Amino acid sequence: MSTTETPDSVVRAYIAQHRAAFLDNLADWLRIPSVSADPDREGEVRRSADWLTAKLKETGFPVAEVWETADGGLPAVFAEWPSGDAGAPTVLVYGHHDVQPAAREDGWDTDPFEPTVVDGRMYARGAADDKGQVFFHTLGVRAHLAATGRTAPAVNLKLLIEGEEESGSPNFSDLIRRHADRLAADVVVISDTGMWAADTPTVCTGMRGLADAEISFYGPDTDIHSGSFGGAVPNPADEAARLVAALHDADRRVAIPGFYDGVIELTERERELFAELPFDEDTWLGVAKSRATQGEAGFSTLERIWARPTAEVNGIWGGYTGPGGKTIVPAEAHLKLSFRMVAGQDADKVRQAVADWVATQVTPGIRHEIEFRGSTRPCLTPLDHPALQSLARSMGRAFEQKIGFTREGGSGPAAELQDVLGAPVLFLGISIPSDGWHSINEKVELALLDKGVEAAAYLWADLAAHWNTSNAAN
Amino acid sequence: MSTTETPDSVVRAYIAQHRAAFLDNLADWLRIPSVSADPDREGEVRRSADWLTAKLKETGFPVAEVWETADGGLPAVFAEWPSGDAGAPTVLVYGHHDVQPAAREDGWDTDPFEPTVVDGRMYARGAADDKGQVFFHTLGVRAHLAATGRTAPAVNLKLLIEGEEESGSPNFSDLIRRHADRLAADVVVISDTGMWAADTPTVCTGMRGLADAEISFYGPDTDIHSGSFGGAVPNPADEAARLVAALHDADRRVAIPGFYDGVIELTERERELFAELPFDEDTWLGVAKSRATQGEAGFSTLERIWARPTAEVNGIWGGYTGPGGKTIVPAEAHLKLSFRMVAGQDADKVRQAVADWVATQVTPGIRHEIEFRGSTRPCLTPLDHPALQSLARSMGRAFEQKIGFTREGGSGPAAELQDVLGAPVLFLGISIPSDGWHSINEKVELALLDKGVEAAAYLWADLAAHWNTSNAAN
């Protein structure tokens, strides 16, 4: 019997048998308030790492250890379970064990650190983001073993569970570079995202990258009197505003020459798949807390946020901003811009294109400075990639329905794994938009958590059957 | 002997004879630190008003009184000296007796409230702005009487010397409306401005008006994630910036329909007179602390700042402005705009034009609010106005050279006198740009102060000779 032919009923029976203990364990973990942003809770983040390490050993991982980050940062957990099969692919699962801050007084109906099950949902900080989605891998790998009769997974399974994701992953880049040898993998599975909806299971195929810039414009040496000089010298606030206005053409395409160089365009198949999703503009606007859509001509809202590069002004300031008026030509003005990039774009080239373009826009008499901060690269796994096919197939078996495809408009440090490890990235997540990430009453749907366990249980056997390391260069 | 035929030597001799006492008195007044912006010095502003009232009585004004302003504001001084001649024109001189803050520690070479004469200059806070220029009228009217043998001025002379000019004249509008009957005049003489240069005496013929607006743009209900939503909804900071960019066309003309309605264009004669001034762009840029000129095509720098209406962004803010980056679409953004108006423009119409135009510019999905504050009207006295001719003639006699003509790009509450009293406004000032208004080491050139006294001494007789109240409707 090949690994993909394991009866799904075996997996389901195993999950049903162990569900209660699994949830008890998850609840124990959720009781640890591992809030990475709160210096007073550093001890809790460490306790969470220790708890997970012990639990992974108990699950069967022969290696499970706490990894310290540089500069006194908060620890990650690394675990490894070799397959033992020659030529088995190596998979690295990424998640995080730290959580957002939460307090009952914020408006929670229950104690955020006392998990409470109501109507098939477990409410707790971290239930969906991300402890629940990390933890389904523990029961998932056991179900995989039970169903296949194996004593080790069909893939070389590695886990890297970060402890600083909710505080901006300040040491993540350093961590994965230092441990690149031990993290080496043929494919990365990110379990820190979600699906379109409970009744519309989806697989994400990529994330946008991010580059940001701060641009400063300097005019007069000091603020000067707009009565005496206004209308006769350039105004840096005007300059900043005109630059923002020039960022887009009338079709809301980014007007910076070279900005779109290398962009991997959406395929017709992807556009069809996105169009099949039950998108409702009013509902989406409600989530966006906005009144109207606006974006690049020729693309749908989903295409705009998932698959098109953008330029956004995140902040602008200059001159007098207090009460009343002040008749000045301000000495300086500033912009914070960010650029979302899609696969095929290169952050260095985008930054160079931005810098070159800004230099051509600035009026004589205005001096400008441009500062770029770090960037996050985009990632995209093509629809026909065998690993993505394995994931979609595993999800399809778990959900017993057709799986849709999405992308993620945001950018994450996890995408850096793609670069450092040179491996494609898959997203296996079962959270849904109503799960309340970073908000009050965060929860996970227990029925979907089961599906996560089940998909993980199928995935390792499917990958081993349909993937071999010669695919790794894809 | 007609009043204009009084030998100028008589005036000069009188001034020379009384110069020492005049300067001693001015120094006494300058020792009173009448800083209106400093609540701890309210008593000093009151002492200054009392001192001036006594001095004006001593000068001969039969009426000299302290006028309280509303809301516990700081007092003005009013004085009146009727001519006694039937049909004599009535002149209202405007100035102010409060001063800017000053402290030795700011970098003054001498105590700002201990007047010090060095190399023909008297250094003290208020020496030029405005006590020196108010005070030359006291010796001026005495010289006028001495030279003409009169016992009362040839005009009905009124003085209104404000005590809150340096703190924004918050109660001035109310004050002049309450006392409009007693302030009634055929012509207003503002002695709170300056000339082009010591060797280029000039008369100012008008000031620009001012209207300002704060415009707010509202997009999402809260800041939203630029990864999840950016590029698909309108961004209020982008909106604010695009409005600023749209304010001007490629020729830096204000692009608001109707904005230029009613503008009294510069005459060829005025353009010639402005062009005769020894304008040096590098020197001007040094004063403007700027690197390049920029403005409405087809006009010189002086024409742009003196005689053309402008739109200026005084402040802009929205989104994240702290250290580092924050990937948001901001919920709101704000602009502070000001519009300088020239004679012929109506503030209400300009505001309506701005509001109408803004409404056409705002993207669907963005809500905007526009708030206008008070406005200051422009004033302009035509070159051929008989009162202006009298002033130019008086200045010419004092300086014994040709008098140039300028305008003032700024806006002042004094211009409101033009409206409330329905009288043309003249500017009699002898200060020069190096006098250090609002800065350290403020000073007045004693030789120019003499010229101010002298011009004031000629003006009343000249006005009485060449003006009659039937001109008042000009």
PDB file of N, CA and C in Angstrom, chain A residues 208 220-222 226-235 238 245 252 288-289 291-295 305 312-322 324 326-328 336 340 363 409, chain B residues 208 220-222 226-227 229-235 238 245 252 288-289 291-295 305 312-322 324 326-328 336 340 363 409:
ATOM      1  N   ARG A 208       3.465  38.877  -0.602  1.00  0.00           N
ATOM      2  CA  ARG A 208       4.167  40.014  -1.204  1.00  0.00           C
ATOM      3  C   ARG A 208       5.402  40.351  -0.366  1.00  0.00           C
ATOM      4  N   PRO A 220      13.957  76.007   2.939  1.00  0.00           N
ATOM      5  CA  PRO A 220      14.636  77.085   3.674  1.00  0.00           C
ATOM      6  C   PRO A 220      15.363  76.530   4.907  1.00  0.00           C
ATOM      7  N   ASP A 221      16.361  77.265   5.362  1.00  0.00           N
ATOM      8  CA  ASP A 221      17.126  76.808   6.530  1.00  0.00           C
ATOM      9  C   ASP A 221      16.259  76.708   7.776  1.00  0.00           C
ATOM     10  N   THR A 222      15.272  77.574   7.872  1.00  0.00           N
ATOM     11  CA  THR A 222      14.310  77.542   8.974  1.00  0.00           C
ATOM     12  C   THR A 222      12.934  77.780   8.343  1.00  0.00           C
ATOM     13  N   SER A 226       5.431  83.082   5.243  1.00  0.00           N
ATOM     14  CA  SER A 226       4.804  82.851   3.940  1.00  0.00           C
ATOM     15  C   SER A 226       4.298  84.143   3.313  1.00  0.00           C
ATOM     16  N   GLY A 227       4.153  85.204   4.132  1.00  0.00           N
ATOM     17  CA  GLY A 227       3.778  86.488   3.546  1.00  0.00           C
ATOM     18  C   GLY A 227       4.952  87.121   2.832  1.00  0.00           C
ATOM     19  N   SER A 228       6.111  87.037   3.448  1.00  0.00           N
ATOM     20  CA  SER A 228       7.288  87.679   2.873  1.00  0.00           C
ATOM     21  C   SER A 228       7.892  86.882   1.728  1.00  0.00           C
ATOM     22  N   PHE A 229       7.751  85.557   1.774  1.00  0.00           N
ATOM     23  CA  PHE A 229       8.479  84.733   0.806  1.00  0.00           C
ATOM     24  C   PHE A 229       7.600  83.738   0.042  1.00  0.00           C
ATOM     25  N   GLY A 230       6.404  83.495   0.555  1.00  0.00           N
ATOM     26  CA  GLY A 230       5.546  82.475  -0.054  1.00  0.00           C
ATOM     27  C   GLY A 230       5.198  82.810  -1.496  1.00  0.00           C
ATOM     28  N   GLY A 231       5.240  81.799  -2.334  1.00  0.00           N
ATOM     29  CA  GLY A 231       4.937  82.013  -3.747  1.00  0.00           C
ATOM     30  C   GLY A 231       6.153  82.365  -4.568  1.00  0.00           C
ATOM     31  N   ALA A 232       7.309  82.480  -3.907  1.00  0.00           N
ATOM     32  CA  ALA A 232       8.523  82.850  -4.645  1.00  0.00           C
ATOM     33  C   ALA A 232       9.677  81.885  -4.401  1.00  0.00           C
ATOM     34  N   VAL A 233       9.512  80.960  -3.446  1.00  0.00           N
ATOM     35  CA  VAL A 233      10.540  79.932  -3.207  1.00  0.00           C
ATOM     36  C   VAL A 233       9.847  78.582  -3.120  1.00  0.00           C
ATOM     37  N   PRO A 234      10.566  77.506  -3.443  1.00  0.00           N
ATOM     38  CA  PRO A 234       9.934  76.184  -3.338  1.00  0.00           C
ATOM     39  C   PRO A 234       9.666  75.803  -1.877  1.00  0.00           C
ATOM     40  N   ASN A 235       8.578  75.078  -1.688  1.00  0.00           N
ATOM     41  CA  ASN A 235       8.087  74.707  -0.361  1.00  0.00           C
ATOM     42  C   ASN A 235       8.256  73.187  -0.209  1.00  0.00           C
ATOM     43  N   ASP A 238       5.096  71.105  -0.141  1.00  0.00           N
ATOM     44  CA  ASP A 238       4.532  71.019  -1.480  1.00  0.00           C
ATOM     45  C   ASP A 238       5.290  69.958  -2.276  1.00  0.00           C
ATOM     46  N   ALA A 245       1.877  62.515  -5.131  1.00  0.00           N
ATOM     47  CA  ALA A 245       0.888  62.563  -6.217  1.00  0.00           C
ATOM     48  C   ALA A 245       1.440  61.950  -7.499  1.00  0.00           C
ATOM     49  N   ARG A 252      -3.735  54.480 -11.641  1.00  0.00           N
ATOM     50  CA  ARG A 252      -3.220  53.999 -10.344  1.00  0.00           C
ATOM     51  C   ARG A 252      -2.144  52.932 -10.528  1.00  0.00           C
ATOM     52  N   ALA A 288     -12.115  45.957   5.660  1.00  0.00           N
ATOM     53  CA  ALA A 288     -11.115  47.000   5.416  1.00  0.00           C
ATOM     54  C   ALA A 288     -11.505  48.318   6.066  1.00  0.00           C
ATOM     55  N   LYS A 289     -12.672  48.363   6.712  1.00  0.00           N
ATOM     56  CA  LYS A 289     -13.169  49.572   7.360  1.00  0.00           C
ATOM     57  C   LYS A 289     -13.142  50.766   6.406  1.00  0.00           C
ATOM     58  N   ARG A 291     -14.651  52.756   2.581  1.00  0.00           N
ATOM     59  CA  ARG A 291     -15.919  53.124   1.942  1.00  0.00           C
ATOM     60  C   ARG A 291     -15.974  52.804   0.452  1.00  0.00           C
ATOM     61  N   ALA A 292     -14.818  52.609  -0.139  1.00  0.00           N
ATOM     62  CA  ALA A 292     -14.774  52.379  -1.584  1.00  0.00           C
ATOM     63  C   ALA A 292     -13.471  51.678  -1.910  1.00  0.00           C
ATOM     64  N   THR A 293     -13.478  50.977  -3.045  1.00  0.00           N
ATOM     65  CA  THR A 293     -12.225  50.394  -3.509  1.00  0.00           C
ATOM     66  C   THR A 293     -11.571  51.373  -4.476  1.00  0.00           C
ATOM     67  N   GLN A 294     -10.269  51.256  -4.577  1.00  0.00           N
ATOM     68  CA  GLN A 294      -9.504  52.086  -5.515  1.00  0.00           C
ATOM     69  C   GLN A 294      -8.205  51.339  -5.768  1.00  0.00           C
ATOM     70  N   GLY A 295      -7.804  51.223  -7.018  1.00  0.00           N
ATOM     71  CA  GLY A 295      -6.545  50.550  -7.274  1.00  0.00           C
ATOM     72  C   GLY A 295      -6.217  50.471  -8.741  1.00  0.00           C
ATOM     73  N   ILE A 305      -4.545  43.246  -4.133  1.00  0.00           N
ATOM     74  CA  ILE A 305      -3.889  43.074  -2.817  1.00  0.00           C
ATOM     75  C   ILE A 305      -2.984  41.847  -2.776  1.00  0.00           C
ATOM     76  N   GLU A 312       2.664  52.798  -1.308  1.00  0.00           N
ATOM     77  CA  GLU A 312       1.710  53.352  -0.338  1.00  0.00           C
ATOM     78  C   GLU A 312       2.413  54.413   0.503  1.00  0.00           C
ATOM     79  N   VAL A 313       1.708  55.514   0.763  1.00  0.00           N
ATOM     80  CA  VAL A 313       2.249  56.489   1.706  1.00  0.00           C
ATOM     81  C   VAL A 313       1.735  56.112   3.097  1.00  0.00           C
ATOM     82  N   ASN A 314       2.664  55.781   3.971  1.00  0.00           N
ATOM     83  CA  ASN A 314       2.301  55.363   5.332  1.00  0.00           C
ATOM     84  C   ASN A 314       2.316  56.534   6.306  1.00  0.00           C
ATOM     85  N   GLY A 315       3.034  57.583   5.913  1.00  0.00           N
ATOM     86  CA  GLY A 315       3.092  58.756   6.780  1.00  0.00           C
ATOM     87  C   GLY A 315       3.613  59.937   6.001  1.00  0.00           C
ATOM     88  N   ILE A 316       3.143  61.111   6.363  1.00  0.00           N
ATOM     89  CA  ILE A 316       3.623  62.347   5.740  1.00  0.00           C
ATOM     90  C   ILE A 316       3.553  63.431   6.793  1.00  0.00           C
ATOM     91  N   TRP A 317       4.583  64.230   6.867  1.00  0.00           N
ATOM     92  CA  TRP A 317       4.512  65.333   7.828  1.00  0.00           C
ATOM     93  C   TRP A 317       5.497  66.434   7.462  1.00  0.00           C
ATOM     94  N   GLY A 318       5.072  67.657   7.781  1.00  0.00           N
ATOM     95  CA  GLY A 318       5.925  68.801   7.529  1.00  0.00           C
ATOM     96  C   GLY A 318       5.202  70.067   7.928  1.00  0.00           C
ATOM     97  N   GLY A 319       5.949  71.058   8.416  1.00  0.00           N
ATOM     98  CA  GLY A 319       5.363  72.349   8.737  1.00  0.00           C
ATOM     99  C   GLY A 319       4.591  72.325  10.036  1.00  0.00           C
ATOM    100  N   TYR A 320       3.654  73.246  10.121  1.00  0.00           N
ATOM    101  CA  TYR A 320       2.919  73.449  11.373  1.00  0.00           C
ATOM    102  C   TYR A 320       1.713  72.530  11.438  1.00  0.00           C
ATOM    103  N   THR A 321       1.586  71.808  12.553  1.00  0.00           N
ATOM    104  CA  THR A 321       0.498  70.840  12.672  1.00  0.00           C
ATOM    105  C   THR A 321      -0.292  71.045  13.958  1.00  0.00           C
ATOM    106  N   GLY A 322      -0.057  72.156  14.641  1.00  0.00           N
ATOM    107  CA  GLY A 322      -0.758  72.416  15.897  1.00  0.00           C
ATOM    108  C   GLY A 322      -2.093  73.111  15.666  1.00  0.00           C
ATOM    109  N   GLY A 324      -4.901  76.014  15.176  1.00  0.00           N
ATOM    110  CA  GLY A 324      -4.868  77.294  14.481  1.00  0.00           C
ATOM    111  C   GLY A 324      -3.960  77.264  13.270  1.00  0.00           C
ATOM    112  N   LYS A 326      -0.454  78.886  11.033  1.00  0.00           N
ATOM    113  CA  LYS A 326       0.856  79.512  11.147  1.00  0.00           C
ATOM    114  C   LYS A 326       1.342  79.737   9.724  1.00  0.00           C
ATOM    115  N   THR A 327       1.554  80.985   9.382  1.00  0.00           N
ATOM    116  CA  THR A 327       1.815  81.335   7.993  1.00  0.00           C
ATOM    117  C   THR A 327       3.300  81.210   7.683  1.00  0.00           C
ATOM    118  N   ILE A 328       3.682  79.955   7.432  1.00  0.00           N
ATOM    119  CA  ILE A 328       5.085  79.677   7.151  1.00  0.00           C
ATOM    120  C   ILE A 328       5.239  78.912   5.839  1.00  0.00           C
ATOM    121  N   LYS A 336       6.993  58.763   4.634  1.00  0.00           N
ATOM    122  CA  LYS A 336       7.283  57.338   4.783  1.00  0.00           C
ATOM    123  C   LYS A 336       6.492  56.607   3.697  1.00  0.00           C
ATOM    124  N   ARG A 340       5.034  47.313  -1.775  1.00  0.00           N
ATOM    125  CA  ARG A 340       4.825  45.867  -1.750  1.00  0.00           C
ATOM    126  C   ARG A 340       5.323  45.331  -3.087  1.00  0.00           C
ATOM    127  N   THR A 363      12.456  69.493  -7.154  1.00  0.00           N
ATOM    128  CA  THR A 363      12.593  70.845  -7.681  1.00  0.00           C
ATOM    129  C   THR A 363      13.952  71.435  -7.321  1.00  0.00           C
ATOM    130  N   GLY A 409      -1.421  39.300   0.887  1.00  0.00           N
ATOM    131  CA  GLY A 409      -0.917  40.616   0.495  1.00  0.00           C
ATOM    132  C   GLY A 409       0.181  41.128   1.399  1.00  0.00           C
TER     133      GLY A 409
ATOM    134  N   ARG B 208      -0.895  92.222   1.086  1.00  0.00           N
ATOM    135  CA  ARG B 208      -1.746  91.116   0.668  1.00  0.00           C
ATOM    136  C   ARG B 208      -2.698  90.730   1.804  1.00  0.00           C
ATOM    137  N   PRO B 220     -10.140  54.952   5.962  1.00  0.00           N
ATOM    138  CA  PRO B 220     -10.596  53.845   6.811  1.00  0.00           C
ATOM    139  C   PRO B 220     -10.941  54.353   8.219  1.00  0.00           C
ATOM    140  N   ASP B 221     -11.773  53.581   8.915  1.00  0.00           N
ATOM    141  CA  ASP B 221     -12.175  53.996  10.266  1.00  0.00           C
ATOM    142  C   ASP B 221     -10.990  54.058  11.219  1.00  0.00           C
ATOM    143  N   THR B 222     -10.039  53.167  10.994  1.00  0.00           N
ATOM    144  CA  THR B 222      -8.804  53.176  11.781  1.00  0.00           C
ATOM    145  C   THR B 222      -7.665  52.971  10.789  1.00  0.00           C
ATOM    146  N   SER B 226      -1.373  47.839   5.503  1.00  0.00           N
ATOM    147  CA  SER B 226      -1.129  48.120   4.084  1.00  0.00           C
ATOM    148  C   SER B 226      -0.842  46.851   3.295  1.00  0.00           C
ATOM    149  N   GLY B 227      -0.479  45.764   3.991  1.00  0.00           N
ATOM    150  CA  GLY B 227      -0.291  44.502   3.278  1.00  0.00           C
ATOM    151  C   GLY B 227      -1.624  43.894   2.897  1.00  0.00           C
ATOM    152  N   PHE B 229      -4.588  45.481   2.731  1.00  0.00           N
ATOM    153  CA  PHE B 229      -5.552  46.346   2.040  1.00  0.00           C
ATOM    154  C   PHE B 229      -4.922  47.374   1.099  1.00  0.00           C
ATOM    155  N   GLY B 230      -3.605  47.584   1.252  1.00  0.00           N
ATOM    156  CA  GLY B 230      -2.945  48.633   0.466  1.00  0.00           C
ATOM    157  C   GLY B 230      -3.032  48.368  -1.031  1.00  0.00           C
ATOM    158  N   GLY B 231      -3.301  49.414  -1.768  1.00  0.00           N
ATOM    159  CA  GLY B 231      -3.408  49.276  -3.219  1.00  0.00           C
ATOM    160  C   GLY B 231      -4.814  48.947  -3.675  1.00  0.00           C
ATOM    161  N   ALA B 232      -5.730  48.799  -2.704  1.00  0.00           N
ATOM    162  CA  ALA B 232      -7.105  48.453  -3.086  1.00  0.00           C
ATOM    163  C   ALA B 232      -8.143  49.399  -2.488  1.00  0.00           C
ATOM    164  N   VAL B 233      -7.690  50.288  -1.594  1.00  0.00           N
ATOM    165  CA  VAL B 233      -8.612  51.296  -1.042  1.00  0.00           C
ATOM    166  C   VAL B 233      -7.912  52.652  -1.098  1.00  0.00           C
ATOM    167  N   PRO B 234      -8.686  53.742  -1.160  1.00  0.00           N
ATOM    168  CA  PRO B 234      -8.042  55.059  -1.189  1.00  0.00           C
ATOM    169  C   PRO B 234      -7.371  55.381   0.150  1.00  0.00           C
ATOM    170  N   ASN B 235      -6.270  56.106   0.058  1.00  0.00           N
ATOM    171  CA  ASN B 235      -5.424  56.432   1.213  1.00  0.00           C
ATOM    172  C   ASN B 235      -5.533  57.936   1.470  1.00  0.00           C
ATOM    173  N   ASP B 238      -2.473  60.026   0.722  1.00  0.00           N
ATOM    174  CA  ASP B 238      -2.305  60.173  -0.720  1.00  0.00           C
ATOM    175  C   ASP B 238      -3.246  61.259  -1.235  1.00  0.00           C
ATOM    176  N   ALA B 245      -0.723  68.830  -4.641  1.00  0.00           N
ATOM    177  CA  ALA B 245      -0.072  68.838  -5.953  1.00  0.00           C
ATOM    178  C   ALA B 245      -0.963  69.493  -7.007  1.00  0.00           C
ATOM    179  N   ARG B 252       2.863  77.158 -12.133  1.00  0.00           N
ATOM    180  CA  ARG B 252       2.734  77.586 -10.732  1.00  0.00           C
ATOM    181  C   ARG B 252       1.648  78.647 -10.558  1.00  0.00           C
ATOM    182  N   ALA B 288      15.820  85.015   2.456  1.00  0.00           N
ATOM    183  CA  ALA B 288      14.777  83.972   2.460  1.00  0.00           C
ATOM    184  C   ALA B 288      15.327  82.629   2.913  1.00  0.00           C
ATOM    185  N   LYS B 289      16.630  82.578   3.187  1.00  0.00           N
ATOM    186  CA  LYS B 289      17.277  81.333   3.626  1.00  0.00           C
ATOM    187  C   LYS B 289      16.972  80.183   2.668  1.00  0.00           C
ATOM    188  N   ARG B 291      17.355  78.351  -1.487  1.00  0.00           N
ATOM    189  CA  ARG B 291      18.389  78.030  -2.479  1.00  0.00           C
ATOM    190  C   ARG B 291      18.019  78.413  -3.898  1.00  0.00           C
ATOM    191  N   ALA B 292      16.732  78.630  -4.131  1.00  0.00           N
ATOM    192  CA  ALA B 292      16.290  78.917  -5.500  1.00  0.00           C
ATOM    193  C   ALA B 292      14.949  79.622  -5.426  1.00  0.00           C
ATOM    194  N   THR B 293      14.653  80.363  -6.472  1.00  0.00           N
ATOM    195  CA  THR B 293      13.323  80.961  -6.553  1.00  0.00           C
ATOM    196  C   THR B 293      12.411  80.014  -7.329  1.00  0.00           C
ATOM    197  N   GLN B 294      11.138  80.131  -7.068  1.00  0.00           N
ATOM    198  CA  GLN B 294      10.137  79.336  -7.791  1.00  0.00           C
ATOM    199  C   GLN B 294       8.823  80.079  -7.637  1.00  0.00           C
ATOM    200  N   GLY B 295       8.089  80.241  -8.709  1.00  0.00           N
ATOM    201  CA  GLY B 295       6.810  80.917  -8.564  1.00  0.00           C
ATOM    202  C   GLY B 295       6.083  81.064  -9.888  1.00  0.00           C
ATOM    203  N   ILE B 305       5.776  88.084  -4.710  1.00  0.00           N
ATOM    204  CA  ILE B 305       5.515  88.189  -3.263  1.00  0.00           C
ATOM    205  C   ILE B 305       4.668  89.400  -2.898  1.00  0.00           C
ATOM    206  N   GLU B 312      -0.370  78.366  -0.365  1.00  0.00           N
ATOM    207  CA  GLU B 312       0.815  77.790   0.269  1.00  0.00           C
ATOM    208  C   GLU B 312       0.373  76.692   1.228  1.00  0.00           C
ATOM    209  N   VAL B 313       1.121  75.578   1.247  1.00  0.00           N
ATOM    210  CA  VAL B 313       0.861  74.567   2.260  1.00  0.00           C
ATOM    211  C   VAL B 313       1.748  74.890   3.461  1.00  0.00           C
ATOM    212  N   ASN B 314       1.102  75.172   4.579  1.00  0.00           N
ATOM    213  CA  ASN B 314       1.829  75.546   5.800  1.00  0.00           C
ATOM    214  C   ASN B 314       2.094  74.337   6.688  1.00  0.00           C
ATOM    215  N   GLY B 315       1.290  73.303   6.481  1.00  0.00           N
ATOM    216  CA  GLY B 315       1.479  72.095   7.277  1.00  0.00           C
ATOM    217  C   GLY B 315       0.741  70.935   6.631  1.00  0.00           C
ATOM    218  N   ILE B 316       1.304  69.756   6.798  1.00  0.00           N
ATOM    219  CA  ILE B 316       0.659  68.551   6.279  1.00  0.00           C
ATOM    220  C   ILE B 316       1.009  67.427   7.230  1.00  0.00           C
ATOM    221  N   TRP B 317       0.038  66.600   7.565  1.00  0.00           N
ATOM    222  CA  TRP B 317       0.359  65.466   8.421  1.00  0.00           C
ATOM    223  C   TRP B 317      -0.692  64.366   8.298  1.00  0.00           C
ATOM    224  N   GLY B 318      -0.194  63.145   8.443  1.00  0.00           N
ATOM    225  CA  GLY B 318      -1.092  62.014   8.391  1.00  0.00           C
ATOM    226  C   GLY B 318      -0.287  60.736   8.512  1.00  0.00           C
ATOM    227  N   GLY B 319      -0.881  59.715   9.149  1.00  0.00           N
ATOM    228  CA  GLY B 319      -0.231  58.420   9.256  1.00  0.00           C
ATOM    229  C   GLY B 319       0.871  58.399  10.288  1.00  0.00           C
ATOM    230  N   TYR B 320       1.782  57.479  10.070  1.00  0.00           N
ATOM    231  CA  TYR B 320       2.830  57.222  11.060  1.00  0.00           C
ATOM    232  C   TYR B 320       4.015  58.144  10.825  1.00  0.00           C
ATOM    233  N   THR B 321       4.455  58.818  11.878  1.00  0.00           N
ATOM    234  CA  THR B 321       5.537  59.788  11.727  1.00  0.00           C
ATOM    235  C   THR B 321       6.654  59.534  12.735  1.00  0.00           C
ATOM    236  N   GLY B 322       6.621  58.397  13.407  1.00  0.00           N
ATOM    237  CA  GLY B 322       7.650  58.094  14.403  1.00  0.00           C
ATOM    238  C   GLY B 322       8.864  57.423  13.779  1.00  0.00           C
ATOM    239  N   GLY B 324      11.400  54.564  12.406  1.00  0.00           N
ATOM    240  CA  GLY B 324      11.176  53.308  11.689  1.00  0.00           C
ATOM    241  C   GLY B 324       9.962  53.376  10.784  1.00  0.00           C
ATOM    242  N   LYS B 326       5.943  51.813   9.564  1.00  0.00           N
ATOM    243  CA  LYS B 326       4.713  51.176  10.023  1.00  0.00           C
ATOM    244  C   LYS B 326       3.848  51.005   8.791  1.00  0.00           C
ATOM    245  N   THR B 327       3.533  49.771   8.490  1.00  0.00           N
ATOM    246  CA  THR B 327       2.890  49.486   7.209  1.00  0.00           C
ATOM    247  C   THR B 327       1.381  49.615   7.332  1.00  0.00           C
ATOM    248  N   ILE B 328       0.952  50.871   7.228  1.00  0.00           N
ATOM    249  CA  ILE B 328      -0.475  51.167   7.364  1.00  0.00           C
ATOM    250  C   ILE B 328      -0.981  51.974   6.177  1.00  0.00           C
ATOM    251  N   LYS B 336      -2.864  72.151   6.324  1.00  0.00           N
ATOM    252  CA  LYS B 336      -3.110  73.567   6.606  1.00  0.00           C
ATOM    253  C   LYS B 336      -2.658  74.342   5.381  1.00  0.00           C
ATOM    254  N   ARG B 340      -2.755  83.840   0.071  1.00  0.00           N
ATOM    255  CA  ARG B 340      -2.535  85.290   0.104  1.00  0.00           C
ATOM    256  C   ARG B 340      -3.387  85.886  -1.016  1.00  0.00           C
ATOM    257  N   THR B 363     -11.499  61.884  -3.886  1.00  0.00           N
ATOM    258  CA  THR B 363     -11.782  60.554  -4.412  1.00  0.00           C
ATOM    259  C   THR B 363     -12.994  59.937  -3.702  1.00  0.00           C
ATOM    260  N   GLY B 409       4.210  91.763   1.160  1.00  0.00           N
ATOM    261  CA  GLY B 409       3.616  90.462   0.861  1.00  0.00           C
ATOM    262  C   GLY B 409       2.805  89.901   2.008  1.00  0.00           C
TER     263      GLY B 409
END
